[in-house]
mmCIF file of C-alpha atoms and ligand atoms in Angstrom:
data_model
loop_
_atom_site.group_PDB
_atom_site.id
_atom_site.type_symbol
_atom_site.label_atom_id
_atom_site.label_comp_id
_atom_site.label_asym_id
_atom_site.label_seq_id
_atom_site.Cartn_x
_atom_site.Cartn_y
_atom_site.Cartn_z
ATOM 1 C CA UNK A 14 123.896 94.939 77.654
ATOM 2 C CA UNK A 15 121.991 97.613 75.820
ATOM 3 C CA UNK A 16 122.693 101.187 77.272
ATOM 4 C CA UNK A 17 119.935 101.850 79.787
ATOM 5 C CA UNK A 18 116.910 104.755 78.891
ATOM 6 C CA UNK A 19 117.266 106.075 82.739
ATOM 7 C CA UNK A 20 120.876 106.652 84.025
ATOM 8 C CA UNK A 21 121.253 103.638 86.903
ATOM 9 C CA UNK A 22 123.029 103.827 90.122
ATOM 10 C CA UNK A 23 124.908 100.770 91.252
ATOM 11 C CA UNK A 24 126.584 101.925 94.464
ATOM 12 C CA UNK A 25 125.672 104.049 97.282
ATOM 13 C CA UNK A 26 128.797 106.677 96.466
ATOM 14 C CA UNK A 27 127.503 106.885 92.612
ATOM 15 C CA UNK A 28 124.116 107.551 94.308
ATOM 16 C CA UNK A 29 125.021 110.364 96.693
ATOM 17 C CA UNK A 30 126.973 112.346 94.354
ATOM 18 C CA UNK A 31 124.016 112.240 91.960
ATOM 19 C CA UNK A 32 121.576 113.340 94.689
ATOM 20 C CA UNK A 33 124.005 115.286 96.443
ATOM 21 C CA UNK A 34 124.011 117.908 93.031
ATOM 22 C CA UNK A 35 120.339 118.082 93.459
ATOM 23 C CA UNK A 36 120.085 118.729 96.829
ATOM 24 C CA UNK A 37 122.789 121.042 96.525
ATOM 25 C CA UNK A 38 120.744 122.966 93.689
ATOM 26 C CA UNK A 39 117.661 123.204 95.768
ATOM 27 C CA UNK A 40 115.579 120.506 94.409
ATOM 28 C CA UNK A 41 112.936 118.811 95.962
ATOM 29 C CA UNK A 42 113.298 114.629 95.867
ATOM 30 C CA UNK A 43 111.033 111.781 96.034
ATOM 31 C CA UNK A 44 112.177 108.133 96.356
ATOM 32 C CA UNK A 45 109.614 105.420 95.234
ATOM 33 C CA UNK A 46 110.681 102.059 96.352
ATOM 34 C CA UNK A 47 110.287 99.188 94.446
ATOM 35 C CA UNK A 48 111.487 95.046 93.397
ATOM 36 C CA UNK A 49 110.911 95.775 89.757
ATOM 37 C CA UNK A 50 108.457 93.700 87.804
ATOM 38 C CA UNK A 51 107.137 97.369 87.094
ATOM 39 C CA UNK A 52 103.463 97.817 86.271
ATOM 40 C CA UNK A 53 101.043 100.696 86.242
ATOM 41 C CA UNK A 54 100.594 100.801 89.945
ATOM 42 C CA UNK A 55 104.027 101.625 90.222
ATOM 43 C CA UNK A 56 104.868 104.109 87.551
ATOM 44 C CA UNK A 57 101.530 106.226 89.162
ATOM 45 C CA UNK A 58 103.425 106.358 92.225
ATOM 46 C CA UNK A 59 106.104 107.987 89.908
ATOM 47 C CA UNK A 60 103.596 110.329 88.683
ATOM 48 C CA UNK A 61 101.967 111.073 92.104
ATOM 49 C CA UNK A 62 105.510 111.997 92.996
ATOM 50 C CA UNK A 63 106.399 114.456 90.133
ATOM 51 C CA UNK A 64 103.577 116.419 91.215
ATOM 52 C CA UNK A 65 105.480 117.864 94.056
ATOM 53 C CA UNK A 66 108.950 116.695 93.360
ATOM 54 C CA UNK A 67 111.524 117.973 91.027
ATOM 55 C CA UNK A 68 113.203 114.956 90.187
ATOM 56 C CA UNK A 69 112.188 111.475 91.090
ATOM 57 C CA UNK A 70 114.294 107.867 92.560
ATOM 58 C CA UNK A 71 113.039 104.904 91.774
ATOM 59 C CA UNK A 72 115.043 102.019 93.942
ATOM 60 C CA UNK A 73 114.625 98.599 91.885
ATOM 61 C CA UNK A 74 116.125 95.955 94.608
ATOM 62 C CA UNK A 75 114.249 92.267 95.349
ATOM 63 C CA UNK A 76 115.019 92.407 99.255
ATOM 64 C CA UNK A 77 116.528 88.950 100.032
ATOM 65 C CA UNK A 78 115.634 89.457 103.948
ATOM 66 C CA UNK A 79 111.916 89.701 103.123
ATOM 67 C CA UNK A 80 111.436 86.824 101.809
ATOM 68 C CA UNK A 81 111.443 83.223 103.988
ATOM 69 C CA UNK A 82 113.238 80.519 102.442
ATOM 70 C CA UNK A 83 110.013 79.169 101.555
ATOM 71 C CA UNK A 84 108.901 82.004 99.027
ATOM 72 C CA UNK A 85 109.616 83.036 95.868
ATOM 73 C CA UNK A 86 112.917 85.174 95.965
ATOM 74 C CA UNK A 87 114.641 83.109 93.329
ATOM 75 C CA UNK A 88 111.461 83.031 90.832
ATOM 76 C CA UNK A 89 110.585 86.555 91.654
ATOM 77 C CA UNK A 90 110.067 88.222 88.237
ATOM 78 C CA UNK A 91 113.299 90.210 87.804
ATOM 79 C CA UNK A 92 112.665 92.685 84.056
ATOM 80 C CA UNK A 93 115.119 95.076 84.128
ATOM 81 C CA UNK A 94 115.263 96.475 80.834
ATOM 82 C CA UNK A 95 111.821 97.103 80.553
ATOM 83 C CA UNK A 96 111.720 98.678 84.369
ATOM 84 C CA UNK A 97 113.977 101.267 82.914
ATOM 85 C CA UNK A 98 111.756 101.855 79.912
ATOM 86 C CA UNK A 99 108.599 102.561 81.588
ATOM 87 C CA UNK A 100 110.704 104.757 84.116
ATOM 88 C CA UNK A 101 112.214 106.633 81.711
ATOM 89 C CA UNK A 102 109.103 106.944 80.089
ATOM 90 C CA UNK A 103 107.298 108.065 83.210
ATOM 91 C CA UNK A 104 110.162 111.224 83.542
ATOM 92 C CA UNK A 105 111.473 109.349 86.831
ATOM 93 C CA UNK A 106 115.300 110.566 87.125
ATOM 94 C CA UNK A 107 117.278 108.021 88.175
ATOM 95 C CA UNK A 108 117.356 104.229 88.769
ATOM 96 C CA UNK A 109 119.090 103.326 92.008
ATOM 97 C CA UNK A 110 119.429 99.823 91.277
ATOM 98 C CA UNK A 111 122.190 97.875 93.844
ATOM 99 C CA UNK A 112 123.409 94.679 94.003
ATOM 100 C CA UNK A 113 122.632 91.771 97.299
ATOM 101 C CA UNK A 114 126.257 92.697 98.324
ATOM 102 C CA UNK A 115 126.573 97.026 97.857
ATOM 103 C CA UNK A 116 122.892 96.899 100.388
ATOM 104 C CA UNK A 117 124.031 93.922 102.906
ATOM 105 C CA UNK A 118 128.010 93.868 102.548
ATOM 106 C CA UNK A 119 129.599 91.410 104.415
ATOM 107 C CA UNK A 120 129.306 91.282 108.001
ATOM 108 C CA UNK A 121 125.908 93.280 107.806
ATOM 109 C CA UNK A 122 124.245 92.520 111.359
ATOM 110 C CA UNK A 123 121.646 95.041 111.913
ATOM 111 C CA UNK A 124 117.779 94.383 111.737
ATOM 112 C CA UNK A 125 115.035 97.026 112.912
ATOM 113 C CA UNK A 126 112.034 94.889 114.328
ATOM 114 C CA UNK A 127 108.925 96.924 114.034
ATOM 115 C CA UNK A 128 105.753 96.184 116.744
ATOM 116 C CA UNK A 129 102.742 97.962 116.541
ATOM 117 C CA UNK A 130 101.090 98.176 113.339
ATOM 118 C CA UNK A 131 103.340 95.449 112.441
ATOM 119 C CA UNK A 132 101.436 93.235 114.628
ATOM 120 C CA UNK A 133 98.951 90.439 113.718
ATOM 121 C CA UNK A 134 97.768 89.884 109.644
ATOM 122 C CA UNK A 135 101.011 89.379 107.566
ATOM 123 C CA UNK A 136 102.932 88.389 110.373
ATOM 124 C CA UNK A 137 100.836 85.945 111.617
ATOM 125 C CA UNK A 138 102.064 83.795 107.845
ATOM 126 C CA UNK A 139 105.275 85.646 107.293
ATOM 127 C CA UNK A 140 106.853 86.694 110.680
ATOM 128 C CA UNK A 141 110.126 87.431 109.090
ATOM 129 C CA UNK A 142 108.467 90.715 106.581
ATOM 130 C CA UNK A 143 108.321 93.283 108.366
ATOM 131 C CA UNK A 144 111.609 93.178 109.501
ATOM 132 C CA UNK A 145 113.332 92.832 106.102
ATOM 133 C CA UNK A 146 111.177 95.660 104.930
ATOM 134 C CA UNK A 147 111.424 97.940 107.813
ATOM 135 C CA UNK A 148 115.286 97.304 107.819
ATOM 136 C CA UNK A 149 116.120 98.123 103.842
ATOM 137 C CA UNK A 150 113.489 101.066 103.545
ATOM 138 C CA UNK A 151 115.134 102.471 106.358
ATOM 139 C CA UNK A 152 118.769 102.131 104.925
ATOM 140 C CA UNK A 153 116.853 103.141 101.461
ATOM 141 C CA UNK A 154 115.832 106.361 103.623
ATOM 142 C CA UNK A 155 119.653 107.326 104.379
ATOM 143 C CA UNK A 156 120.882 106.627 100.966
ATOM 144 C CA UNK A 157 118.633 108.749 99.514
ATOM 145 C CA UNK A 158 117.523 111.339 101.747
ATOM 146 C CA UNK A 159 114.483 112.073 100.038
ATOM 147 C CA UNK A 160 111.750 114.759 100.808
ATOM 148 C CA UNK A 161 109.402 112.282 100.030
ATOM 149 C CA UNK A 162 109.038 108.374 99.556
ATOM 150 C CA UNK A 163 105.711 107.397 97.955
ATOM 151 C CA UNK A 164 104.176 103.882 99.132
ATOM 152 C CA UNK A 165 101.075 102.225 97.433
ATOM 153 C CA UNK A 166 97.817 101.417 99.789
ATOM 154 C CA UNK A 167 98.353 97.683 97.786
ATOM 155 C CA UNK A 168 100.279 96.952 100.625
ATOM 156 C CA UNK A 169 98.001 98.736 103.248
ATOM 157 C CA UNK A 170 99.774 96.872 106.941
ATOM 158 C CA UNK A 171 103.396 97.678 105.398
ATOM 159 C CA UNK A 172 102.330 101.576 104.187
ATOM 160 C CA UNK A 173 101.047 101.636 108.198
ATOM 161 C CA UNK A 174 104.406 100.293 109.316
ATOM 162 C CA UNK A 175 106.838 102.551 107.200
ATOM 163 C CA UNK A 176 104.461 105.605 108.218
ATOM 164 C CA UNK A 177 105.220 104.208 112.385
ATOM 165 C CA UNK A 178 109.102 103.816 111.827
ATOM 166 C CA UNK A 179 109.375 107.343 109.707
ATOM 167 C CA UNK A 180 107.830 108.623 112.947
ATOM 168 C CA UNK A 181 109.506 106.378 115.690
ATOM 169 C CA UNK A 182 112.903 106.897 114.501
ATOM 170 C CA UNK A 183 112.427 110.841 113.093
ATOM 171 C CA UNK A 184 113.660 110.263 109.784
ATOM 172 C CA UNK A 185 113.583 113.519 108.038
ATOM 173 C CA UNK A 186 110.634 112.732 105.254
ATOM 174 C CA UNK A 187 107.035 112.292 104.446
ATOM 175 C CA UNK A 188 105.532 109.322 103.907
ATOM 176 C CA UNK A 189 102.873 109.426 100.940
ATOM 177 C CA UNK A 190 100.420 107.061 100.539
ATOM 178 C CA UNK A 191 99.040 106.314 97.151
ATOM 179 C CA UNK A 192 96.148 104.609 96.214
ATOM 180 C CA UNK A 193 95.632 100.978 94.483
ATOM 181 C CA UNK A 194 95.873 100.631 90.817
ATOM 182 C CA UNK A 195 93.214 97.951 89.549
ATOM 183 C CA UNK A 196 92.935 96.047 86.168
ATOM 184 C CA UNK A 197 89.477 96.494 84.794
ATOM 185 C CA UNK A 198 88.017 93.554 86.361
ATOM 186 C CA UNK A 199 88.793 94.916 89.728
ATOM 187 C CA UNK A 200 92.202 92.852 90.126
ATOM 188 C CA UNK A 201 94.448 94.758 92.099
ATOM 189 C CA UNK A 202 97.666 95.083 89.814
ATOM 190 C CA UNK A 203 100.670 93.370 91.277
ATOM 191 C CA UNK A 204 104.150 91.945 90.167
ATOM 192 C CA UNK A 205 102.906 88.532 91.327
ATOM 193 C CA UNK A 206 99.648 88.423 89.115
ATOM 194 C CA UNK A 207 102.441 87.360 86.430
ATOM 195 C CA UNK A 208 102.259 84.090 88.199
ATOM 196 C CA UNK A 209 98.472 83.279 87.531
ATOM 197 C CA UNK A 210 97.166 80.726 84.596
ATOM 198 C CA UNK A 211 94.718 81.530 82.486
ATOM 199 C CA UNK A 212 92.225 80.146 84.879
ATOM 200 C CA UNK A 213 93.104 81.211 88.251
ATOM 201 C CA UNK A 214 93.359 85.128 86.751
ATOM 202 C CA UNK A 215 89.641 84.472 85.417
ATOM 203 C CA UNK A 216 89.005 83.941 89.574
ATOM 204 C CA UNK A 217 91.583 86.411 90.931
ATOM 205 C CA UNK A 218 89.140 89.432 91.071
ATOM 206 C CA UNK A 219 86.673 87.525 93.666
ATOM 207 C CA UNK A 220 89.397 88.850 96.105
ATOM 208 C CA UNK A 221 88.251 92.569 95.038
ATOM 209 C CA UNK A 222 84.387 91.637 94.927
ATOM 210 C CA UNK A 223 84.354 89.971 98.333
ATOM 211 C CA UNK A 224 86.109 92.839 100.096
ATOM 212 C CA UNK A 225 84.303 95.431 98.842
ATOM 213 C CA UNK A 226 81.114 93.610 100.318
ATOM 214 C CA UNK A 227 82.609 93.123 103.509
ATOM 215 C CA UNK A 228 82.658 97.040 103.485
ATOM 216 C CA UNK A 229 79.457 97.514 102.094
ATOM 217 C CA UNK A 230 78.179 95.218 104.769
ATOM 218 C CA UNK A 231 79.728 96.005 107.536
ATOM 219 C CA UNK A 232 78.643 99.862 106.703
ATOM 220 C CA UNK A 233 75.126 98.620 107.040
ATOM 221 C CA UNK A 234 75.937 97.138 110.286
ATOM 222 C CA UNK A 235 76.167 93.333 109.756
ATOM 223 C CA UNK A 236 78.677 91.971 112.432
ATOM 224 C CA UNK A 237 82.677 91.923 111.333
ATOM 225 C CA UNK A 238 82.634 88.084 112.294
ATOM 226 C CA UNK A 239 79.486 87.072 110.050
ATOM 227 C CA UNK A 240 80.888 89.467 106.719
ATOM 228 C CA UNK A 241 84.501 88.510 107.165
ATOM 229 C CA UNK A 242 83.616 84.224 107.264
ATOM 230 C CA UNK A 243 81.259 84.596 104.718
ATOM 231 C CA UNK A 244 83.743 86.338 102.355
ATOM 232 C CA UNK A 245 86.101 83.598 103.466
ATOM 233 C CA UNK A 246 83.426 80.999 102.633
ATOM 234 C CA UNK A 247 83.049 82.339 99.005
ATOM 235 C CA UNK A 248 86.649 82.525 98.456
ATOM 236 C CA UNK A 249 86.934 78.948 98.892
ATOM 237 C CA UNK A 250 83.546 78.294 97.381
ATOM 238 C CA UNK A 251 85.632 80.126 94.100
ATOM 239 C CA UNK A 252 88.550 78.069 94.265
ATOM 240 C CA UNK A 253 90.806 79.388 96.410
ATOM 241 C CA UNK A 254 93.153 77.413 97.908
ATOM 242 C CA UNK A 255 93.467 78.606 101.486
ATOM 243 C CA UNK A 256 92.699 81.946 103.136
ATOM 244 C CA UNK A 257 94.792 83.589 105.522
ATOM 245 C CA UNK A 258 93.247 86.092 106.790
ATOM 246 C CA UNK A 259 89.903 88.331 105.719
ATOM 247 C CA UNK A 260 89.783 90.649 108.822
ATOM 248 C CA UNK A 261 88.093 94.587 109.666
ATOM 249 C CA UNK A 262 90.984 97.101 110.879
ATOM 250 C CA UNK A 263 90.841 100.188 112.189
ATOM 251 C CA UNK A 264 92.692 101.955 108.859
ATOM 252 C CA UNK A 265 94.950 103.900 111.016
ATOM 253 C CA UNK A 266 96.060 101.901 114.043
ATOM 254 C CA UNK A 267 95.281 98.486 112.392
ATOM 255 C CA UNK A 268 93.924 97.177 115.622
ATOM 256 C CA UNK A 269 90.365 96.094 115.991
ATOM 257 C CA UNK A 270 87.914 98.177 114.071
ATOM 258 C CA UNK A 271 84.669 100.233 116.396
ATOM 259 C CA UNK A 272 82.220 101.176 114.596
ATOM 260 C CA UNK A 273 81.617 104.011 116.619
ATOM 261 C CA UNK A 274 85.248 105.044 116.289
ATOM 262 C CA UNK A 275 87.392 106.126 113.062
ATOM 263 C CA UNK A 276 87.551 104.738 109.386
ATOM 264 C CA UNK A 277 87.982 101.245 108.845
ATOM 265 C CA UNK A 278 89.629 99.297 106.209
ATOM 266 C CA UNK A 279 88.846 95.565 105.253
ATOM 267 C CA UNK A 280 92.058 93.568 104.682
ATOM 268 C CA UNK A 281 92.822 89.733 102.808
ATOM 269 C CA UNK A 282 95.223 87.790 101.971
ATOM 270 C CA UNK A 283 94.399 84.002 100.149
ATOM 271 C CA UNK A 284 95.869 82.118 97.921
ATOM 272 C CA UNK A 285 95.209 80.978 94.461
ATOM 273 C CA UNK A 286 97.163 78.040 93.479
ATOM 274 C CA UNK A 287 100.887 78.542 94.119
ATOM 275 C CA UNK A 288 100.119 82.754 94.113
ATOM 276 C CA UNK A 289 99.549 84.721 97.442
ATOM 277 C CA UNK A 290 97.443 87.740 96.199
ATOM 278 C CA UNK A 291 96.309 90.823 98.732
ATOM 279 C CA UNK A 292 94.385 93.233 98.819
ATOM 280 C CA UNK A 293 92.305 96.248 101.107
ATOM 281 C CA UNK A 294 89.361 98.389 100.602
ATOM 282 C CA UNK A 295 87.852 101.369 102.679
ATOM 283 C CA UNK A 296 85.006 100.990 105.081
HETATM 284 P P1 LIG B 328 106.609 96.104 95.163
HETATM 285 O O1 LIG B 328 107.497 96.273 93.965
HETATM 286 O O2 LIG B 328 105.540 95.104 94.962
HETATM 287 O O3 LIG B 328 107.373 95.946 96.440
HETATM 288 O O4 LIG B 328 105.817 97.481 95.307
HETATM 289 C C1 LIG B 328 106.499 98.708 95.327
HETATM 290 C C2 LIG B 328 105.518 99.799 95.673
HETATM 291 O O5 LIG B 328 104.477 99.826 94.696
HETATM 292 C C3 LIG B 328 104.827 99.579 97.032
HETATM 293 O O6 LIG B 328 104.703 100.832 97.691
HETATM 294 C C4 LIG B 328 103.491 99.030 96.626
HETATM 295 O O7 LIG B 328 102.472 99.273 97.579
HETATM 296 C C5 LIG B 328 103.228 99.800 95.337
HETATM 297 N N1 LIG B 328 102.233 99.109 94.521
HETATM 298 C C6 LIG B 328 102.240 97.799 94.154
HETATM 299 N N2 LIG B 328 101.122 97.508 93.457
HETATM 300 C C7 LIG B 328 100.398 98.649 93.388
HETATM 301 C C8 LIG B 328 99.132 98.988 92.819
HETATM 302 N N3 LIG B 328 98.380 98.085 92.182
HETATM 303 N N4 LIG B 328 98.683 100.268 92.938
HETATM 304 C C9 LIG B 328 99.432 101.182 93.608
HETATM 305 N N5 LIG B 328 100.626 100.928 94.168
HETATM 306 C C10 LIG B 328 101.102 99.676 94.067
#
């Protein structure tokens, strides 16, 4: 194996000492978590991070208890080598990078089980979720003990959820949102956008277009019900498979949006072929 560009971690003691130095030396730290298949979205939430941050973690780990049996956790694109590059690249400072067995060793039998904002969209099609990716941000949290950990609005429910457990449980950081990266077209950037043909990624930036009129109608006071099925309806018009949800939340309870009450934020999830894309937009 080539030497990495970005030392690596492999083990929680390895990780500590390294972090321990810093924190010792005053510095201030920001953890970014991640499953690797880097893009651009997530090296700005590197860069976002060494505004205020001295030196920057980047956790590369594809969470086995987030996925169902059903999904992709085998096929999930796993680029290592290159993850480093762009990291290094990027000035991030270290790689914590551990195996299935350092994060869940045997006889690991603890789960946190978020409510709340956890309720309702992605749990209504992947019930299990939230609870894999409450559970190893959390333990991500204590191995790190970062003054920061910087989450992308790309995953708008799950930023909400990590921002209720942070508060619920008084971990000792801030949770900083960033916002979505898009490709030119308007296609939010994701890991799983590697899993498009040619044809459905011609199609995959209807998701963008149809949310962002949602917003713009809604704004001018079209009911949620009418903009959220037709949005739906031209989705499917534009070859997508099967929606799950198009839907109006308030953007920071994510229960049902009022008009008359704070910001909103227009949510979907559908999917093109064998791809689940998702995506949000501000009312
Ligand atoms: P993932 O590797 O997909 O679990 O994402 C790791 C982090 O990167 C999460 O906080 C995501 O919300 C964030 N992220 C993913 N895609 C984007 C994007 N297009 N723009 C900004 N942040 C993103």
């Amino acid at each position: 194996m080539p030497t990495p560009s970005i030392p690596v971690s492999a083990t929680v003691a390895d990780l500590r000492a390294r972090v321990g130095t810093w924190r010792r030396e005053g510095r201030r730290i920001a953890l970014i978590p991640t499953m690797g298949a880097l893009h651009e979205g997530h090296i700005s939430l590197v860069r976002l991070a060494r505004e205020t941050c001295d030196r920057v973690v980047t956790s590369i780990f594809v969470n086995p208890t987030q996925f169902a049996p059903t999904e992709d956790f085998s096929t999930y694109p796993r680029t290592f080598d290159d993850d480093c590059d762009q990291l290094a690249r990027a000035d991030c400072n270290l790689v914590w990078a551990p195996g299935v067995r350092e994060m869940y060793p045997e006889g690991f039998a603890t789960r946190i089980v978020p409510e709340g904002a956890a309720e309702g969209l992605e749990t209504d099609f992947r019930p299990h979720f939230f609870g894999g990716v409450a559970t190893v941000c959390a333990k991500l949290f204590l191995q790190v003990a970062p003054d920061i950990a910087v989450f992308g609005e790309k995953d708008f429910q799950q930023l909400a959820v990590i921002r209720q457990i942070v508060r619920d449980l008084d971990l000792p950081l801030a949770i900083v949102g960033a916002p979505t990266m898009r490709e030119a077209d308007g296609l939010a950037m994701s890991s799983r956008n590697r899993y498009l043909t040619a044809d459905e990624r011609r199609i995959a930036p209807l998701v963008h277009r149809v949310i962002a009129e949602v917003a713009e109608r809604v704004k001018s006071g079209i009911s949620v019900d009418a903009a959220c099925a037709d949005a739906a309806a031209t989705l499917t018009a534009g070859g997508f498979r099967s929606i799950d949800y198009v839907a109006v939340r308030d953007a920071a309870t994510l229960k049902p949006y009022d008009p008359a009450g704070g910001a909103g934020r227009v949510l979907v999830a559908a999917w093109l072929g064998k791809t689940r894309l998702i995506d949000n937009i501000a009312i």
